[in-house]
Each structure stands twice: as structure tokens, then as C-alpha cells.
Coordinates of C-alpha atoms and ligand atoms in Angstrom, one line a residue:
X1 CA -8.7 -4.4 7.6
X2 CA -12.2 -3.4 6.4
X3 CA -13.5 -0.7 8.7
X4 CA -17.1 -2.0 8.6
X5 CA -16.4 -5.7 9.4
X6 CA -13.0 -5.7 11.0
X7 CA -11.9 -8.4 8.6
X8 CA -8.4 -8.7 7.2
X9 CA -8.6 -8.0 3.5
X10 CA -4.9 -7.9 2.7
X11 CA -1.4 -6.8 3.7
X12 CA 1.3 -4.4 2.7
X13 CA 4.8 -5.7 1.9
X14 CA 7.5 -4.1 4.2
X15 CA 11.2 -4.7 3.7
X16 CA 13.4 -5.7 6.7
X17 CA 17.1 -6.4 6.7
X18 CA 18.5 -8.8 9.3
X19 CA 22.3 -8.8 8.9
X20 CA 24.6 -11.3 10.5
X21 CA 27.0 -8.6 11.6
X22 CA 24.9 -5.5 11.9
X23 CA 21.8 -7.1 13.3
X24 CA 18.5 -5.6 12.4
X25 CA 19.0 -2.7 10.0
X26 CA 16.1 -0.2 9.9
X27 CA 14.6 0.6 6.5
X28 CA 15.0 4.3 7.3
X29 CA 18.8 3.6 7.1
X30 CA 19.1 1.3 4.1
X31 CA 16.3 2.5 1.8
X32 CA 17.8 6.0 1.3
X33 CA 21.2 4.4 0.5
X34 CA 19.5 2.0 -1.9
X35 CA 17.7 5.0 -3.5
X36 CA 20.9 7.0 -3.9
X37 CA 23.0 4.2 -5.2
X38 CA 20.4 2.9 -7.6
X39 CA 20.3 -0.4 -5.8
X40 CA 16.7 0.3 -5.2
X41 CA 15.9 -1.0 -8.7
X42 CA 17.2 -4.6 -8.3
X43 CA 16.0 -4.5 -4.7
X44 CA 12.5 -3.4 -5.7
X45 CA 12.6 -6.0 -8.4
X46 CA 13.4 -8.7 -5.9
X47 CA 10.6 -7.5 -3.7
X48 CA 8.1 -7.7 -6.6
X49 CA 9.2 -11.3 -7.3
X50 CA 8.8 -12.2 -3.6
X51 CA 5.4 -10.6 -3.5
X52 CA 4.2 -12.5 -6.6
X53 CA 5.5 -15.8 -5.2
X54 CA 3.6 -15.1 -2.0
X55 CA 0.4 -14.3 -3.9
X56 CA 0.8 -17.5 -5.9
X57 CA 1.1 -19.4 -2.6
X58 CA -2.0 -17.7 -1.3
X59 CA -3.9 -18.5 -4.5
X60 CA -2.9 -22.1 -4.2
X61 CA -4.1 -22.3 -0.6
X62 CA -7.5 -20.7 -1.2
X63 CA -6.5 -17.3 0.2
X64 CA -7.2 -15.6 -3.1
X65 CA -9.5 -13.0 -1.5
X66 CA -6.4 -11.3 0.0
X67 CA -4.7 -8.3 -1.6
X68 CA -1.0 -7.7 -1.4
X69 CA 0.3 -4.1 -1.6
X70 CA 3.8 -3.3 -2.8
X71 CA 5.5 0.0 -2.6
X72 CA 7.2 1.2 -5.8
X73 CA 10.2 3.6 -5.7
X74 CA 10.2 6.6 -7.9
X75 CA 13.1 5.1 -9.8
X76 CA 11.3 1.8 -10.5
X77 CA 8.2 3.7 -11.5
X78 CA 9.9 6.0 -14.0
X79 CA 12.6 3.6 -15.1
X80 CA 10.7 2.2 -18.2
X81 CA 11.3 -1.4 -17.4
X82 CA 8.4 -1.8 -15.0
X83 CA 5.7 -3.1 -17.3
X84 CA 8.0 -5.7 -19.0
X85 CA 9.1 -6.9 -15.6
X86 CA 5.6 -7.2 -14.2
X87 CA 4.5 -9.1 -17.3
X88 CA 7.3 -11.5 -16.9
X89 CA 6.5 -12.1 -13.2
X90 CA 2.8 -12.5 -13.7
X91 CA 3.5 -15.1 -16.4
X92 CA 6.0 -16.9 -14.2
X93 CA 3.9 -17.0 -11.1
X94 CA 0.5 -17.2 -12.7
X95 CA -1.1 -14.7 -10.3
X96 CA -4.2 -12.6 -10.7
X97 CA -3.0 -9.0 -11.2
X98 CA -6.1 -7.7 -9.4
X99 CA -4.7 -9.2 -6.1
X100 CA -1.5 -7.0 -6.4
X101 CA -1.7 -3.4 -5.5
X102 CA 1.1 -1.1 -6.5
X103 CA 1.6 2.0 -4.4
X104 CA 3.3 5.1 -5.5
X105 CA 3.7 8.4 -3.6
X106 CA 2.3 11.6 -4.8
X107 CA 5.7 13.1 -5.2
X108 CA 6.8 10.2 -7.4
X109 CA 3.6 10.4 -9.4
X110 CA 3.9 14.1 -9.9
X111 CA 7.5 14.0 -11.0
X112 CA 6.4 13.5 -14.6
X113 CA 2.6 13.6 -14.5
X114 CA 2.1 12.7 -18.2
X115 CA 4.4 9.7 -18.0
X116 CA 2.6 8.7 -14.8
X117 CA -0.8 9.0 -16.5
X118 CA 0.3 6.7 -19.3
X119 CA 2.0 4.2 -17.1
X120 CA -1.0 4.0 -14.7
X121 CA -3.3 3.4 -17.6
X122 CA -1.1 0.6 -18.9
X123 CA -1.0 -1.0 -15.4
X124 CA -4.7 -0.7 -15.1
X125 CA -5.2 -2.4 -18.5
X126 CA -3.2 -5.3 -17.1
X127 CA -5.6 -5.5 -14.2
X128 CA -3.2 -4.3 -11.4
X129 CA -4.7 -2.2 -8.5
X130 CA -3.1 1.1 -8.0
X131 CA -2.9 3.3 -4.9
X132 CA -1.4 6.7 -4.1
X133 CA 0.6 6.3 -0.9
X134 CA 1.1 8.7 2.0
X135 CA -1.6 11.0 0.6
X136 CA -1.5 14.5 1.8
X137 CA 2.2 14.8 2.6
X138 CA 3.8 15.2 -0.9
X139 CA 3.3 17.6 -3.7
X140 CA 0.1 16.7 -5.5
X141 CA -2.4 18.2 -7.9
X142 CA -6.1 17.5 -7.4
X143 CA -6.5 18.1 -11.2
X144 CA -4.3 15.1 -11.8
X145 CA -6.0 13.0 -9.2
X146 CA -9.0 12.7 -11.4
X147 CA -6.8 11.9 -14.5
X148 CA -4.8 9.2 -12.9
X149 CA -6.2 5.7 -13.3
X150 CA -6.0 4.8 -9.6
X151 CA -8.2 2.7 -7.3
X152 CA -7.3 3.9 -3.8
X153 CA -5.7 6.6 -1.9
X154 CA -3.9 6.0 1.4
X155 CA -4.2 8.8 3.9
X156 CA -0.9 9.5 5.6
X157 CA -0.5 8.5 9.2
X158 CA 0.4 12.1 10.0
X159 CA -3.3 13.1 9.6
X160 CA -4.7 10.0 11.4
X161 CA -2.5 10.2 14.5
X162 CA -4.3 13.2 16.1
X163 CA -7.7 12.7 14.5
X164 CA -9.5 12.6 17.8
X165 CA -7.9 15.7 19.2
X166 CA -6.9 17.9 16.3
X167 CA -10.0 19.4 14.6
X168 CA -7.9 20.4 11.5
X169 CA -6.8 16.8 11.0
X170 CA -10.3 15.5 11.6
X171 CA -11.6 17.9 8.9
X172 CA -8.9 17.1 6.5
X173 CA -9.4 13.3 6.8
X174 CA -13.2 13.6 6.5
X175 CA -12.9 15.9 3.5
X176 CA -10.3 13.6 1.9
X177 CA -12.6 10.6 2.2
X178 CA -15.5 12.6 0.7
X179 CA -13.3 13.8 -2.2
X180 CA -11.9 10.3 -2.9
X181 CA -15.4 8.8 -2.9
X182 CA -16.7 11.5 -5.2
X183 CA -14.0 10.5 -7.6
X184 CA -14.8 6.9 -7.3
X185 CA -11.7 6.0 -5.2
X186 CA -11.5 3.9 -2.1
X187 CA -9.7 5.2 1.0
X188 CA -7.2 3.4 3.3
X189 CA -6.2 5.1 6.5
X190 CA -2.6 4.5 7.5
X191 CA -1.2 4.3 11.0
X192 CA -4.4 3.5 12.9
X193 CA -3.6 2.8 16.5
X194 CA -6.7 3.2 18.6
X195 CA -10.4 2.1 18.6
X196 CA -11.4 5.7 18.7
X197 CA -9.5 6.4 15.4
X198 CA -11.2 3.4 13.9
X199 CA -14.6 4.6 15.1
X200 CA -14.0 8.1 13.6
X201 CA -12.9 6.7 10.3
X202 CA -15.9 4.4 10.2
X203 CA -18.3 7.2 11.0
X204 CA -16.7 9.2 8.1
X205 CA -17.3 6.2 5.8
X206 CA -13.6 5.4 5.3
X207 CA -13.2 2.0 3.7
X208 CA -10.1 0.4 5.1
X209 CA -7.4 0.9 7.6
X210 CA -4.0 -0.5 8.6
X211 CA -1.8 0.1 11.6
X212 CA -0.7 -1.2 15.0
X213 CA -4.3 -1.4 16.3
X214 CA -4.6 -4.4 14.0
X215 CA -1.1 -5.8 13.8
X216 CA 2.5 -5.0 13.9
X217 CA 4.7 -5.9 10.9
X218 CA 5.2 -9.7 10.9
X219 CA 6.9 -12.3 8.7
X220 CA 4.7 -13.7 5.9
X221 CA 4.7 -17.1 7.7
X222 CA 3.1 -15.5 10.8
X223 CA 0.5 -13.7 8.7
X224 CA -1.0 -17.0 7.7
X225 CA -1.6 -17.6 11.4
X226 CA -2.8 -14.1 12.0
X227 CA -5.6 -14.2 9.4
X228 CA -7.1 -17.3 11.0
X229 CA -7.9 -15.3 14.1
X230 CA -11.4 -14.0 14.6
X231 CA -12.0 -10.4 13.3
X232 CA -11.5 -7.6 15.9
X233 CA -14.8 -6.2 17.2
X234 CA -16.0 -3.2 15.2
X235 CA -16.3 -0.1 17.4
X236 CA -19.9 0.8 18.2
X237 CA -21.3 -2.2 16.5
Ligands
MN301 MN1 2.9 2.1 1.4

């Protein structure tokens, strides 16, 4: 949601597993297993294809102003096959790459910074949007932040949670927004749950936010319904 208008500007893809025997399996259970076993690569690949299919559907239905964000695992990111796969999918679904945002964590980005820098540059050349996810929680280097071809940083929910009560979190979030803007990057706050948090982020000139205040995770089919609703009132406006 855009902080200044309250309008929905996009969505993030989250994976859920509903199993006939196990019921609903939490991502915190199956993602680590997928990471360890290497299954995360075909799984991530499938997610990318699903995301592109959804974007193509939105594009067809006049919803081409929306952005869809997809999380990349460290393995997908460093595997070497990513560019080729993305090229194939873009060609197959005919989507505008600028509507797809790829998210990587700081830790994944910093695993091999030179490789990351190259890959991000290639992705940008193709027109994809790029975001650093869970910013502030992993190992990162501010020196690399300015070298990476990214569009956005996503401030981890851990800093946003107590923004109204914890002066340290408030300072960190405000400073991160300032730093990002000075580097020409936009800022998304994750895990926003209250109007007061929204108000704070808006006062500090944050750009966008996501979290339970706006919506809980929902199936893509319900999202169509959700974006038709009027924008939430902007705090203090
Ligand atoms: Mn994410």
C-alpha cells in the first residue's frame, strides 16, 4: 500500500501448502526442508512461473499498474540458471518485467557480493525490479548497498513492530528511510499492523507498507476482490 494515498500498489507472493493428509503445513516447516534438500530450486521455479502467469492475467484484465513481488532463495539466486529461466518465462507469458519485483535477503546478497552485483545488473538490464528483503536483520555492508543495482529496501518487521514505543527502533527506521532515499532507493515497511505505525512511517516519508493492517495473506482469486475495495483512510489526512 502506498503510504500517502492508502492505495494498493501490489502484492507479495507467499507460499502455502494445503496437504490432504497433513492439512495446512506452515512455510516455517516446509521451506527449511526444501532449502536443505535442494527442492527449493524446482519449488522456486514453479513459484516464478505461477507469478508470471498471474501477472499476465492482471495485464490482460487492465490491472497492469500492480506490482508482484517474489522471494528468491539464496540457492536460486546463486545457482546460475536464474537469468535463463526468467528469460524463458517472460517470453512465454509476455509480461512486463517492470511489474515483477525480485526480493533477496541481505545474507543471500552478501554471500558472494561480486556475483550478486553482476547478477543484479543483468536483472536490471532486463527491466526487473529488485528489492533487498528483511533489511536490517542479516549481515550487510552499506558499501555494497550503493553498488547493488536495487530499487527498494524492505525494512524488517522486527524494527516496525515497536516503532511507537521503542525509541531505538524509531530512530533506526527513520535513519534507514533517510539513507535509502539518499541512495535513490524506495522503502517498504514490513509487518505494519496499526494506524499509528502507518502514521509514523508516513511522517518519516516512507514510501510503502505491507502488513496485517491492510490485509492478511489471501488467495490470488480473493486479491482481485480486495483491490476493488476503497482505499483505507490515510492517518492524519
Ligand atoms: Mn519478502
